Coordinates of C-alpha atoms and ligand atoms in Angstrom, one line a residue:
X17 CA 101.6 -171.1 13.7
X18 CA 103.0 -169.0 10.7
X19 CA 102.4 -171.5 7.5
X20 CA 105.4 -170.4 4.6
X21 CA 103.8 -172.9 1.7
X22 CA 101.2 -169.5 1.7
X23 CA 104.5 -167.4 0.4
X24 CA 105.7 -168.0 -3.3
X25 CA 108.9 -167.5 -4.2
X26 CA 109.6 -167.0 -8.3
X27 CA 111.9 -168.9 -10.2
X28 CA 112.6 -166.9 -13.2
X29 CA 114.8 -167.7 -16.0
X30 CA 116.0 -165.3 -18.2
X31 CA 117.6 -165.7 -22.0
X32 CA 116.6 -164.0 -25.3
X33 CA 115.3 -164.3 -28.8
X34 CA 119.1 -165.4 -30.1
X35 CA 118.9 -168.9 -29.8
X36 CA 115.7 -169.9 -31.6
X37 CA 112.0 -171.9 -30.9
X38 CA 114.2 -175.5 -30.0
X39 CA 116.8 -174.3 -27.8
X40 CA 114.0 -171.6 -25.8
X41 CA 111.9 -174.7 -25.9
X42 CA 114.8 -176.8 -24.0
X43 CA 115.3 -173.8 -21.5
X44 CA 111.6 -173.5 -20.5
X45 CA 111.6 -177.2 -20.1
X46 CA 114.6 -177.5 -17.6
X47 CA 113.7 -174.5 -16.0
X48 CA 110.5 -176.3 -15.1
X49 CA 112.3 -179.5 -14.1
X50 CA 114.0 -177.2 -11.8
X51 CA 111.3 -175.2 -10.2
X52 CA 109.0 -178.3 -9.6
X53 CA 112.0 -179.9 -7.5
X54 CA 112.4 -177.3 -5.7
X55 CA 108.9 -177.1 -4.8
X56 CA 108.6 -180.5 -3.7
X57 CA 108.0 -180.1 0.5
X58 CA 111.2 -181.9 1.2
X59 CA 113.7 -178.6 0.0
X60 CA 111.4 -175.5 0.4
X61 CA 109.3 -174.4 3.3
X62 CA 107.6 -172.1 0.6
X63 CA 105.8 -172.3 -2.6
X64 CA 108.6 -172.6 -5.3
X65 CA 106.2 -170.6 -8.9
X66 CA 108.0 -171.5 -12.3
X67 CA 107.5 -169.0 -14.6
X68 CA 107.7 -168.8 -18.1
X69 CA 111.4 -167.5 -19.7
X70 CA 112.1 -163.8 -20.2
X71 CA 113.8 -162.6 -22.9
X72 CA 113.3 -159.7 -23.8
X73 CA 113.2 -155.9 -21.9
X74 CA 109.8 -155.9 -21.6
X75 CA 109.1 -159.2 -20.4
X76 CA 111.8 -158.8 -17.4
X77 CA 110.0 -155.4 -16.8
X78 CA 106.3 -157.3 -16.5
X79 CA 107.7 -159.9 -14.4
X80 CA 109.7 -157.6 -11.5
X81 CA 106.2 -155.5 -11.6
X82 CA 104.1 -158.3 -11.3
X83 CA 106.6 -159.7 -8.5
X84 CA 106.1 -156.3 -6.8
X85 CA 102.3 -156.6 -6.9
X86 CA 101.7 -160.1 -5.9
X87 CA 101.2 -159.7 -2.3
X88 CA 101.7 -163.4 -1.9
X89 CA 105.3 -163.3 -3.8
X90 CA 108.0 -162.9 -1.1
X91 CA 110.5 -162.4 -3.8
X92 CA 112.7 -164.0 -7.0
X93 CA 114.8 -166.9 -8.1
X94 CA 117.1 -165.4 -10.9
X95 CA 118.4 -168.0 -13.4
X96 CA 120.2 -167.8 -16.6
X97 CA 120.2 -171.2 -18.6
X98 CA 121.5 -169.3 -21.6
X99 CA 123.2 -165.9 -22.0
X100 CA 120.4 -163.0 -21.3
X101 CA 121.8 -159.7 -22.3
X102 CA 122.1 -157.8 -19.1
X103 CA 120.7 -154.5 -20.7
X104 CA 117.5 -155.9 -21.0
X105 CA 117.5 -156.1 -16.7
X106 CA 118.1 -152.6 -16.3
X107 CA 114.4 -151.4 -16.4
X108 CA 112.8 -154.5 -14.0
X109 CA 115.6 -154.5 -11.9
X110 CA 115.3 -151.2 -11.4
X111 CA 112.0 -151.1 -9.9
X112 CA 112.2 -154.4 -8.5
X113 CA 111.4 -154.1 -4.4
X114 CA 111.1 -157.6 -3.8
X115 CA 114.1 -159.8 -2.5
X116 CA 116.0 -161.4 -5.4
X117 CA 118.5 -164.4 -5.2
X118 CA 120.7 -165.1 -7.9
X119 CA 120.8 -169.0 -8.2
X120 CA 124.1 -169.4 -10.4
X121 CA 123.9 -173.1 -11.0
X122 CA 123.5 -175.1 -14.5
X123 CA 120.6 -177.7 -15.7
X124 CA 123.3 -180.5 -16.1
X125 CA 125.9 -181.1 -13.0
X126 CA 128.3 -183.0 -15.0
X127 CA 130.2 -182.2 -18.4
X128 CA 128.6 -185.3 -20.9
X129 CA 132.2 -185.7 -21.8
X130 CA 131.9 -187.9 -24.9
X131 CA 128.3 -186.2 -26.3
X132 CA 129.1 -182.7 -25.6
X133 CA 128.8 -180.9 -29.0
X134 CA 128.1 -176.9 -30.1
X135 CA 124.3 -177.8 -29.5
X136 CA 125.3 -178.7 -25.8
X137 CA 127.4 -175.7 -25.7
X138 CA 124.7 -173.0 -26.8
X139 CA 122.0 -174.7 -24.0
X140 CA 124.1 -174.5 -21.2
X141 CA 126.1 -171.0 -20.9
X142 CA 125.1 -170.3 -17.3
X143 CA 128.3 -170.4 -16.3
X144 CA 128.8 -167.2 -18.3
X145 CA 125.5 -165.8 -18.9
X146 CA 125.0 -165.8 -14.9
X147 CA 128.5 -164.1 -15.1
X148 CA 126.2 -161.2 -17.1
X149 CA 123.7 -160.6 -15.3
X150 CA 125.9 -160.6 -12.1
X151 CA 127.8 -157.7 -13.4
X152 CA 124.7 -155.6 -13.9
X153 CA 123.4 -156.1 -10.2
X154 CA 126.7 -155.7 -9.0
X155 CA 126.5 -152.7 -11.3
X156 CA 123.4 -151.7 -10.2
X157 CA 124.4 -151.6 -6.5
X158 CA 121.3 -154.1 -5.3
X159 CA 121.8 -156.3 -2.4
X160 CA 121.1 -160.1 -3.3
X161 CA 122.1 -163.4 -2.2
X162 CA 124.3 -165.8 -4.6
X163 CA 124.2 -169.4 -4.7
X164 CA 126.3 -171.3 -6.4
X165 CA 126.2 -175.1 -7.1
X166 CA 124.0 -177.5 -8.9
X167 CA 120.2 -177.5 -8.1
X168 CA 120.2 -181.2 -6.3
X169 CA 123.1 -180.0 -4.4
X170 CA 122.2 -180.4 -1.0
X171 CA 124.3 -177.2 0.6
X172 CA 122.2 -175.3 -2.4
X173 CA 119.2 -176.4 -1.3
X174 CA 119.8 -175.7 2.3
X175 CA 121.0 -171.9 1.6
X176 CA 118.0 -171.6 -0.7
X177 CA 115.6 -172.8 1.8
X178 CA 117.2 -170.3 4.0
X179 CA 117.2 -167.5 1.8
X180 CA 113.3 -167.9 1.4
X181 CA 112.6 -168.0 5.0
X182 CA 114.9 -164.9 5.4
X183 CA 112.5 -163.5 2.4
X184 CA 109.5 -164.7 4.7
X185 CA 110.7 -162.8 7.5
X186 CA 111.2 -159.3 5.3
X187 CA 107.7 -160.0 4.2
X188 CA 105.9 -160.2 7.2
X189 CA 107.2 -157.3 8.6
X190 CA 105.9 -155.2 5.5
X191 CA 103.1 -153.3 6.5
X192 CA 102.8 -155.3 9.9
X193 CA 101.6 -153.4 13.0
X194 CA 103.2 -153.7 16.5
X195 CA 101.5 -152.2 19.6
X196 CA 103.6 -151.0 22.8
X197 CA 101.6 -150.9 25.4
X198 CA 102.7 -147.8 27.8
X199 CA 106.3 -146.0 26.8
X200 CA 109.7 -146.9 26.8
X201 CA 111.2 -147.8 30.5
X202 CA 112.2 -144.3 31.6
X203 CA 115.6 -143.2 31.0
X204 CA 116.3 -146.2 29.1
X205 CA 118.5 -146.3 25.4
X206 CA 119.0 -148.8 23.6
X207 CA 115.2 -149.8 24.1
X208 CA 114.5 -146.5 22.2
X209 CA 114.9 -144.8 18.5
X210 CA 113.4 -143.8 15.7
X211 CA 110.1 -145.3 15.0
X212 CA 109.4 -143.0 11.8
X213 CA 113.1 -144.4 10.5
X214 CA 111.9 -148.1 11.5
X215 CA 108.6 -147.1 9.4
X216 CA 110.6 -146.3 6.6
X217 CA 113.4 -148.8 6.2
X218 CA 111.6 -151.8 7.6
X219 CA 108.4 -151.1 6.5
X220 CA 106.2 -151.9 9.4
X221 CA 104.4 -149.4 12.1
X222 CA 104.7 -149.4 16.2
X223 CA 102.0 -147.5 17.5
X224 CA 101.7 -146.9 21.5
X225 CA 98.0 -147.9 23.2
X226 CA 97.7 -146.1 26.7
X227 CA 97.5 -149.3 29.6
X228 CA 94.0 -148.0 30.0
X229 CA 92.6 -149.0 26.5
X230 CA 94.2 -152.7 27.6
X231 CA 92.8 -152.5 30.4
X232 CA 89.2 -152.0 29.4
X233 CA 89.5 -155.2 27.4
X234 CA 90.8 -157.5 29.8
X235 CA 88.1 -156.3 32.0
X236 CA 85.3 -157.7 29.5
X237 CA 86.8 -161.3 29.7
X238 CA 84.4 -163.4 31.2
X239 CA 84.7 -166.3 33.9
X240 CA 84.1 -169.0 32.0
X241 CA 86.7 -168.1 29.3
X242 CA 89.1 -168.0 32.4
X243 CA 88.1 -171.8 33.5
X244 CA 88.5 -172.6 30.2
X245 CA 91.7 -171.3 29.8
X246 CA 93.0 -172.3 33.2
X247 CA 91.9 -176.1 31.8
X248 CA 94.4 -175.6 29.2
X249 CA 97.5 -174.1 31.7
X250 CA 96.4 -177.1 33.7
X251 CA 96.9 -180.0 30.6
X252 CA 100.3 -178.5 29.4
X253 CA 102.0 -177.1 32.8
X254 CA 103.0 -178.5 36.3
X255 CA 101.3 -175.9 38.2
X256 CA 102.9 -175.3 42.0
X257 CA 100.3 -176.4 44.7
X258 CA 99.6 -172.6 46.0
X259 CA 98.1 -172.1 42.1
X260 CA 95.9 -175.3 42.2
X261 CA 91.9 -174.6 43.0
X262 CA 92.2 -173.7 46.5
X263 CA 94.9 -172.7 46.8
X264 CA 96.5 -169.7 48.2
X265 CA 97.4 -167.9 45.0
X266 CA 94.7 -169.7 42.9
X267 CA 93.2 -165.4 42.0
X268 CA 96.6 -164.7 41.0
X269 CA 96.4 -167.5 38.1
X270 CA 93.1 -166.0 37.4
X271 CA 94.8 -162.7 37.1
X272 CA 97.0 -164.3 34.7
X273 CA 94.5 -166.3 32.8
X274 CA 92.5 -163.1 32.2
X275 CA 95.1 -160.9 30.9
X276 CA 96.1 -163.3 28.9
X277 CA 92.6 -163.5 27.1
X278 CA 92.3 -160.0 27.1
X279 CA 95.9 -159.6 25.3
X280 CA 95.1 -161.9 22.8
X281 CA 92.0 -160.3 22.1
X282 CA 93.4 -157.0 21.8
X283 CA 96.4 -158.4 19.5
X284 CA 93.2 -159.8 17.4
X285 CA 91.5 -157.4 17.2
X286 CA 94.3 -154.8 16.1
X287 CA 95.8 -157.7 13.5
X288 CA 99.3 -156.7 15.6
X289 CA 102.0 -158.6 14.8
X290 CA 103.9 -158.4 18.2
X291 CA 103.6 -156.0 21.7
X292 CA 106.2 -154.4 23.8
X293 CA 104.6 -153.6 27.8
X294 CA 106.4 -152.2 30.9
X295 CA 106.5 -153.2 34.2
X296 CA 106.8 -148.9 34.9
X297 CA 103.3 -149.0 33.1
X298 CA 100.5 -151.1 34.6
X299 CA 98.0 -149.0 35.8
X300 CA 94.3 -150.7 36.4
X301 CA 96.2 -154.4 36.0
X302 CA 96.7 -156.6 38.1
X303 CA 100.3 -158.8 37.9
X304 CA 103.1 -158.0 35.0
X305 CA 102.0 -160.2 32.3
X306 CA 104.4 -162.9 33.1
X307 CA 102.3 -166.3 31.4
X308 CA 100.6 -164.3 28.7
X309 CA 103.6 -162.5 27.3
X310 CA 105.5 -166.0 27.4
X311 CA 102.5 -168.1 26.0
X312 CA 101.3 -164.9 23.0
X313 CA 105.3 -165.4 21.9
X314 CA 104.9 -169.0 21.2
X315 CA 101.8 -168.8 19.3
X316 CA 103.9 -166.4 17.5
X317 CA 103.9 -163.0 18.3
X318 CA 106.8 -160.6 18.5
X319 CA 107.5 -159.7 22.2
X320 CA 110.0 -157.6 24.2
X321 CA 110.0 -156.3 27.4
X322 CA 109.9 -152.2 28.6
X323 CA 109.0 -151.0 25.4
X324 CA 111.5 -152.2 22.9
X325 CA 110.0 -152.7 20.2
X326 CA 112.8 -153.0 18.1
X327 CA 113.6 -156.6 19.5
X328 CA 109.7 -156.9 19.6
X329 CA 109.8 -156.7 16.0
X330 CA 112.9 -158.8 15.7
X331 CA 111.5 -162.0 17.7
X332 CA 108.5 -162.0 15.4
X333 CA 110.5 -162.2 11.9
X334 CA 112.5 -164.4 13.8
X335 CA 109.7 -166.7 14.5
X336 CA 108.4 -166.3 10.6
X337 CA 111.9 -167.3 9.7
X338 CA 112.3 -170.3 11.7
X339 CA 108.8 -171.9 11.1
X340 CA 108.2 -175.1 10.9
X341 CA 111.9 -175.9 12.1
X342 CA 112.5 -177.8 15.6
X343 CA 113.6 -175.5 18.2
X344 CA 112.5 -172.3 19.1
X345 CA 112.9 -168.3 19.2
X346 CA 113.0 -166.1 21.7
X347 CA 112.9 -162.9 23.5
X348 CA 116.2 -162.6 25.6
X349 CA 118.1 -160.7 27.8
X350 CA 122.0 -161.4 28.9
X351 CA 121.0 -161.3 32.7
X352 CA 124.1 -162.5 34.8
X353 CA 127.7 -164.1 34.0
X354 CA 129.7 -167.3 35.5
X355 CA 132.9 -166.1 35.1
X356 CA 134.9 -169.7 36.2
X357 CA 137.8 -168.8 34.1
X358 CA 137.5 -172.5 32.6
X359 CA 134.2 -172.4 32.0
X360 CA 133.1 -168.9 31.6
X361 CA 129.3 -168.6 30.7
X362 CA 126.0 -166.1 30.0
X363 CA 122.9 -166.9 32.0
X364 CA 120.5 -165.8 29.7
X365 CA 117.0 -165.3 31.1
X366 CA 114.6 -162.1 31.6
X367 CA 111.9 -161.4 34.6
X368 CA 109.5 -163.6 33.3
X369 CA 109.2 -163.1 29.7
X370 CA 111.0 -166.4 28.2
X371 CA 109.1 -167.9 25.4
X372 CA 108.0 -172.1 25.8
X373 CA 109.1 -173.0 22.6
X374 CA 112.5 -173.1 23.7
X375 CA 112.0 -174.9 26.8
X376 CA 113.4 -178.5 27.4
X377 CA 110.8 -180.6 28.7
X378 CA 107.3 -179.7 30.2
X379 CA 107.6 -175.9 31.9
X380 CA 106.3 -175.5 35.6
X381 CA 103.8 -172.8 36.2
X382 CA 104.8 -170.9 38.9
X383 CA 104.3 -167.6 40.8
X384 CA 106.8 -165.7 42.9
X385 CA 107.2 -162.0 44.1
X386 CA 109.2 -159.7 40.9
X387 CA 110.6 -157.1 43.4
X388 CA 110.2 -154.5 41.7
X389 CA 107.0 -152.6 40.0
X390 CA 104.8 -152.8 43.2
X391 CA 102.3 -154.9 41.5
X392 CA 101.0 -158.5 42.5
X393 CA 103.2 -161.8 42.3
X394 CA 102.9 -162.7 38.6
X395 CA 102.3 -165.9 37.4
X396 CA 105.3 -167.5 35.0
X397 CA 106.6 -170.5 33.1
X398 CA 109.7 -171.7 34.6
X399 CA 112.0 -173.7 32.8
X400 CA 115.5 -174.7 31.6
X401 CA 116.5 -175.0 27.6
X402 CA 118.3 -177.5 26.0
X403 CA 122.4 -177.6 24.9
X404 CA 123.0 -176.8 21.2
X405 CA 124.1 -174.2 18.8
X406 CA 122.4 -170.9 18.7
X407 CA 122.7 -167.5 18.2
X408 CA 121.6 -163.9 19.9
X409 CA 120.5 -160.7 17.7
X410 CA 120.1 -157.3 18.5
X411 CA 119.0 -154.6 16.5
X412 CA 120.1 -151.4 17.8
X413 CA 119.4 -147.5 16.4
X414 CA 123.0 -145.9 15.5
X415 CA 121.2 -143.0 15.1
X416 CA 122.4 -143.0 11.3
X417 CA 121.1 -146.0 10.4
X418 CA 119.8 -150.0 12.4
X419 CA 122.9 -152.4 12.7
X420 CA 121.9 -156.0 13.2
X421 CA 124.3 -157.3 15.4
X422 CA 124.7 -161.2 16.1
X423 CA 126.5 -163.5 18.5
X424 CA 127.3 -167.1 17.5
X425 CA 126.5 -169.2 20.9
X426 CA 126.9 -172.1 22.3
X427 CA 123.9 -173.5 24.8
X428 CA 125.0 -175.5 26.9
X429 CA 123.0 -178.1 29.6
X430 CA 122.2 -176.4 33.2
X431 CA 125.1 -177.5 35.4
X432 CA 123.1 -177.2 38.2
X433 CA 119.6 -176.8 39.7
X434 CA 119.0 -173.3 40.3
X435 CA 116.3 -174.5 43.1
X436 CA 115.7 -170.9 43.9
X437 CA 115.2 -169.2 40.2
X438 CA 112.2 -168.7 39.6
X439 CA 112.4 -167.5 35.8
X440 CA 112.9 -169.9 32.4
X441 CA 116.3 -169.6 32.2
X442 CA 119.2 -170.4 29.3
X443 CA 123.0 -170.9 29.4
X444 CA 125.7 -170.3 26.7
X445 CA 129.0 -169.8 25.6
X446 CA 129.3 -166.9 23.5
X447 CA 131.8 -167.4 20.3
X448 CA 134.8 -167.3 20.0
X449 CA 135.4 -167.0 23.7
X450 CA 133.7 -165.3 26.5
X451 CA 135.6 -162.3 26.5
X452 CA 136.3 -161.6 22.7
X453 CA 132.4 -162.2 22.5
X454 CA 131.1 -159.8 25.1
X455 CA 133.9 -157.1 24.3
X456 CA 132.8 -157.5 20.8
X457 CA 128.8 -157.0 21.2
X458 CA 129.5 -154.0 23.5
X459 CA 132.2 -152.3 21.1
X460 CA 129.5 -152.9 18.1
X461 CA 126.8 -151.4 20.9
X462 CA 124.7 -154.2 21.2
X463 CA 121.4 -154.2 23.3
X464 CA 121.0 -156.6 26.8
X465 CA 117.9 -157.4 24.8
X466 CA 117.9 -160.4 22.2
X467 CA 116.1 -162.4 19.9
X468 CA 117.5 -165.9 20.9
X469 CA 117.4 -168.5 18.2
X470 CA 118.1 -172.2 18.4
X471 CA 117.0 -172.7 14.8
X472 CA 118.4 -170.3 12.6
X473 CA 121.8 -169.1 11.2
X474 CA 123.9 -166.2 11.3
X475 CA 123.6 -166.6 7.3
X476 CA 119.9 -166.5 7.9
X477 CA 119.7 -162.8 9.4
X478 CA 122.6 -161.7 7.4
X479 CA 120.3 -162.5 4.3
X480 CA 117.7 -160.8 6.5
X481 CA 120.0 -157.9 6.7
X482 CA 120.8 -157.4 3.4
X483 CA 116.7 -157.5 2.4
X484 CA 116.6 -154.7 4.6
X485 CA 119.3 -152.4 3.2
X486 CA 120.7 -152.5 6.9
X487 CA 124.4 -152.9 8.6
X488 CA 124.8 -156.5 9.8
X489 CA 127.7 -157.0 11.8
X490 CA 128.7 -160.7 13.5
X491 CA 130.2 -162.1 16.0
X492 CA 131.1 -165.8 15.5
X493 CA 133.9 -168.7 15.7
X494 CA 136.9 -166.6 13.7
X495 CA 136.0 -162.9 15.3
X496 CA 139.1 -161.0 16.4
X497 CA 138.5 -157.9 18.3
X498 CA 141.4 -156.2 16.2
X499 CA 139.5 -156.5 13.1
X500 CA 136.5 -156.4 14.4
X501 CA 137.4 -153.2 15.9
X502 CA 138.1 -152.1 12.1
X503 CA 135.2 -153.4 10.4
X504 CA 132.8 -151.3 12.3
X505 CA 135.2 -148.0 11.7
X506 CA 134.7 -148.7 7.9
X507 CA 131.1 -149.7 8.7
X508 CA 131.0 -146.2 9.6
X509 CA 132.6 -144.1 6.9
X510 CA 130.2 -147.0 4.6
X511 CA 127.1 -145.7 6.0
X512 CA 128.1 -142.1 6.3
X513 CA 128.5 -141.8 2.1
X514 CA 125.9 -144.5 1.5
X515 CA 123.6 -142.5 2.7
Ligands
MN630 MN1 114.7 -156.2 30.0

C-alpha cells in the first residue's frame, strides 16, 4: 500500500530579530518540542520536519522555495510563537505552491497564573502574532486550513492528521499519470470533460491507450503466472464450484487471472496511478475485467468504470488519503433505491467493479452473465459491506470550473440476502434524509459515479478541495434544500468573477 511516513510535512515557526538571542533561543526550543510530538507515530501518519525559526523576509522566502522544491514535502505547518511581522510573508507566500496549514495554538495550554510576568508575556504572543500573519493570507486571498487549540489537544491532533493526509492526496496527484483504456461510454456526460482543465488545476495527466495496446500485453502473460495467481484467488476467496479445476467455467477464471496480470503489468510499466476501461471497448479480450479492476483498486489504484476518469482520479487520492486507516475506499455507483417510506435507502453497487477493501468478511469469487457488452461471463468478487458512517464524492466538470460534491451517508447492515445479486454490493442512508439528500446531489449535478469512503471525512476532501483551488459543496446532517439551493447560486456568481 501507499506508506505517508515517506511525505514530510514542515513545521515552521516564524518571529523576528525584536526579541533577542534568549527569547529566539526559547522559540526554537518549543518549536522543536512541538514538531518532535507531533511526529511521534501515534498523531501523524507523515513525517512531521522541524525547521529552524524564520525571521526575517528572506529566510521565509528560502523556506516556501525550498518547500516548493522538496519533492518529498507535501506542504507547511505555519506557527507563530512570537509576533512575526506579516510584511516579511509577502514574498514566500507569494510563491508558495505547496499546501499550508496555519496551526494557531500556543507552547503553554494554561495561563501560569501566579509566575506570569513581561518575560512570559513577550514568549508567548501567538495569540496575537497568529492574529498577523492571519490577516496577510486572508489578505493575500490563499486557501489554507486553520487550527486552533493547544498542540496535545486531541481534536488538534486529529484535524492535523487530517489535513496532512488531505495534503498526501494533493500530492500524489501532482504529476501522476492515469490511463483510460478505450473512450468515454458513448453519449455519456457526466463521465466526460476537460482533460487539459484537469491537467491544469489538478496537476496530473489522463492519457487514452487503444484496447489493442492492452491487449498485446495480456497476451504475453504466461501459464504459469496464471496458476500462480489463481493459487492466490484460491487462499483469499470462496470460489463457486463451476470456477474450481474442472469445472465448467474454470477458462473463464483463467481469463480473469490473465487480464489481471496483464493490467498490472501495463499499470507497471506505465507508473499509472489509476485506469478507467469500458465495457463498449473490449476488442481482442475476453470477459470485462470484473476481478482485476476490483483487486488493482485495493492494491491501490484509482479505478472507475466507462471511462470516467475523473472519479478514476478521485478513488486514487482517496485511497492516499485514507492509508493506513481501517476501512476502505471505493469506486461507486448509486445503482437502485428502497423507497419504504420508513426506511428509505441507496443500494450502492456497480456491474462488478466494487473494491475488497470495503468488504465485510471474506468475498466469494463468482461468475455470472453481465447482460450487456456481448462479451464472456466475467469473473467478480461478491460481497456485502459493513454498517457505519461514510460518505460519497463526486467530482463533476461545470464546464467553468470541478465542483467536489459530497454526501454524508449512513451504511447500514444488509437487511436481507440478496441470494440472486451477483455483484459486491453496499447500503446507505444518505444525510439528512433520503429525499433532501438525493434532491440535493442532483440540484448540485452530481455524478451516479462515486468515490465511496468509510474512512475519511467530509472535512477531509473539503481540505482536499481547498488544496485544489476547486468548489466543494456538501451535503450532510444540517443541509436544507432552500439554502442549499442558494449556496450553489452564489457558488456561481463566486466562480464567475474568481475566475
Ligand atoms: Mn457506471
Amino acid at each position: 500500500m501507499i506508506d505517508l511516513k515517506a511525505f514530510e510535512v514542515w513545521f515552521v515557526t516564524g518571529s523576528q530579530h525584536l526579541y533577542g538571542e534568549e527569547t529566539l533561543r526559547l522559540v526554537a526550543e518549543h518549536s522543536q518540542t512541538i514538531a518532535a510530538s507531533l511526529n511521534s507515530p501515534s498523531q501523524m501518519p507523515v513525517t512531521v520536519v522541524f525547521k529552524p525559526t524564520v525571521k526575517s523576509t528572506e529566510e521565509i522566502y528560502s523556506i516556501c522555495a525550498a518547500a516548493n522544491n522538496d519533492k518529498n514535502c507535501i506542504g507547511i505547518i505555519a506557527w507563530m510563537h512570537t509576533f512575526s511581522p506579516a510584511k516579511m510573508w509577502i514574498g514566500g507566500l507569494k510563491i508558495l505552491h505547496k499546501p499550508l496549514c496555519h496551526l494557531h495554538t500556543q507552547f503553554n495550554r494554561d495561563i501560569p497564573w501566579n509566575d506570569i510576568d513581561m518575560d512570559f508575556m513577550n514568549l508567548n504572543q501567538s495569540a496575537h502574532g497568529d492574529r498577523e500573519f492571519g490577516f496577510m493570507v486572508s489578505r493575500m486571498r490563499i486557501n489554507r486550513k486553520v487550527i486552533v487549540g493547544h498542540w496535545q489537544d486531541p481534536e488538534v491532533l486529529q484535524q492535523l492528521n487530517g489535513w496532512s493526509r488531505s495534503a498526501a492526496g494533493w500530492n500524489d496527484w501532482q504529476g501522476a499519470k492515469f490511463v483510460r483504456f478505450g473512450d468515454n461510454m458513448r453519449y455519456v456526460a457526466v463521465t466526460d470533460g476537460d482533460k487539459v482543465e484537469a491537467e491544469y488545476k489538478f496537476g496530473y495527466a489522463v492519457n487514452t491507450h487503444g484496447i489493442g495496446d492492452l491487449v498485446t500485453v495480456i497476451n504475453q502473460t504466461s501459464d504459469a503466472a496464471i496458476d500462480t495467481l489463481i493459487e492466490e484467488y484460491s487462499d483469499q476467496y470462496t470460489l463457486m464450484p463451476s470456477l474450481l479445476k474442472g469445472g465448467e467455467k474454470y477458462n473463464s477464471l483463467r481469463d480473469a487471472a490473465k487480464i489481471e496480470i496483464g493490467m498490472r503489468a501495463f499499470l507497471q510499466d506505465g507508473n499509472y496511478k489509476g485506469f478507467t476501461d469500458t465495457f463498449e471497448d473490449l476488442h481482442g479480450m475476453a470477459q470485462l475485467p470484473g476481478i482485476a479492476a476490483q483487486r488493482l483498486m485495493a492494491e491501490g489504484y484509482g479505478f472507475a468504470g466507462e471511462g470516467d476518469w475523473k472519479t478514476a482520479a478521485l478513488v486514487r487520492a482517496m485511497k492516499v488519503m485514507g492509508s493506513g486507516l481501517k476501512g476502505g475506499n471505493s469506486f461507486m455507483e448509486d445503482y437502485t433505491y428502497h423507497l419504504d417510506p420508513a426506511n428509505s435507502m441507496v443500494l450502492g453497487s456497480h456491474m462488478l467493479e466494487i473494491c475488497p477493501s470495503i468488504a465485510d468478511g471474506k468475498p466469494s469469487c463468482q461468475v455470472h452473465p453481465l447482460g450487456i457488452g456481448g462479451k464472456d461471463d466475467p469473473v467478480r468478487l461478491v460481497f456485502n459491506s459493513a454498517a457505519g458512517p461514510a460518505l460519497n464524492a463526486s467530482l463533476i466538470d461545470m464546464g467553468n470550473r470541478f465542483r467536489l460534491l459530497v454526501n454524508e451517508v449512513e451504511a447500514v447492515a444488509p437487511i436481507n440476502d440478496l441470494p440472486k445479486l451477483p455483484v459486491a454490493r453496499v447500503l446507505w442512508k444518505p444525510y439528512p434524509d433520503m429525499k433532501t439528500g438525493c434532491a440535493a446531489w442532483i440540484l448540485a449535478g452530481g455524478a451516479h459515479h462515486t468515490g465511496y469512503s468509510q474512512n475519511l471525512t467530509a472535512e477531509n476532501l473539503q481540505d482536499f478541495a481547498e488544496m485544489a483551488s476547486i468548489e466543494f459543496a456538501l451535503i450532510g446532517k444540517n443541509t436544507n434544500l432552500y439554502q442549499f439551493k442558494n449556496e450553489l447560486r452564489w457558488n456561481e456568481v463566486f466562480y464567475q468573477i474568481n475566475k
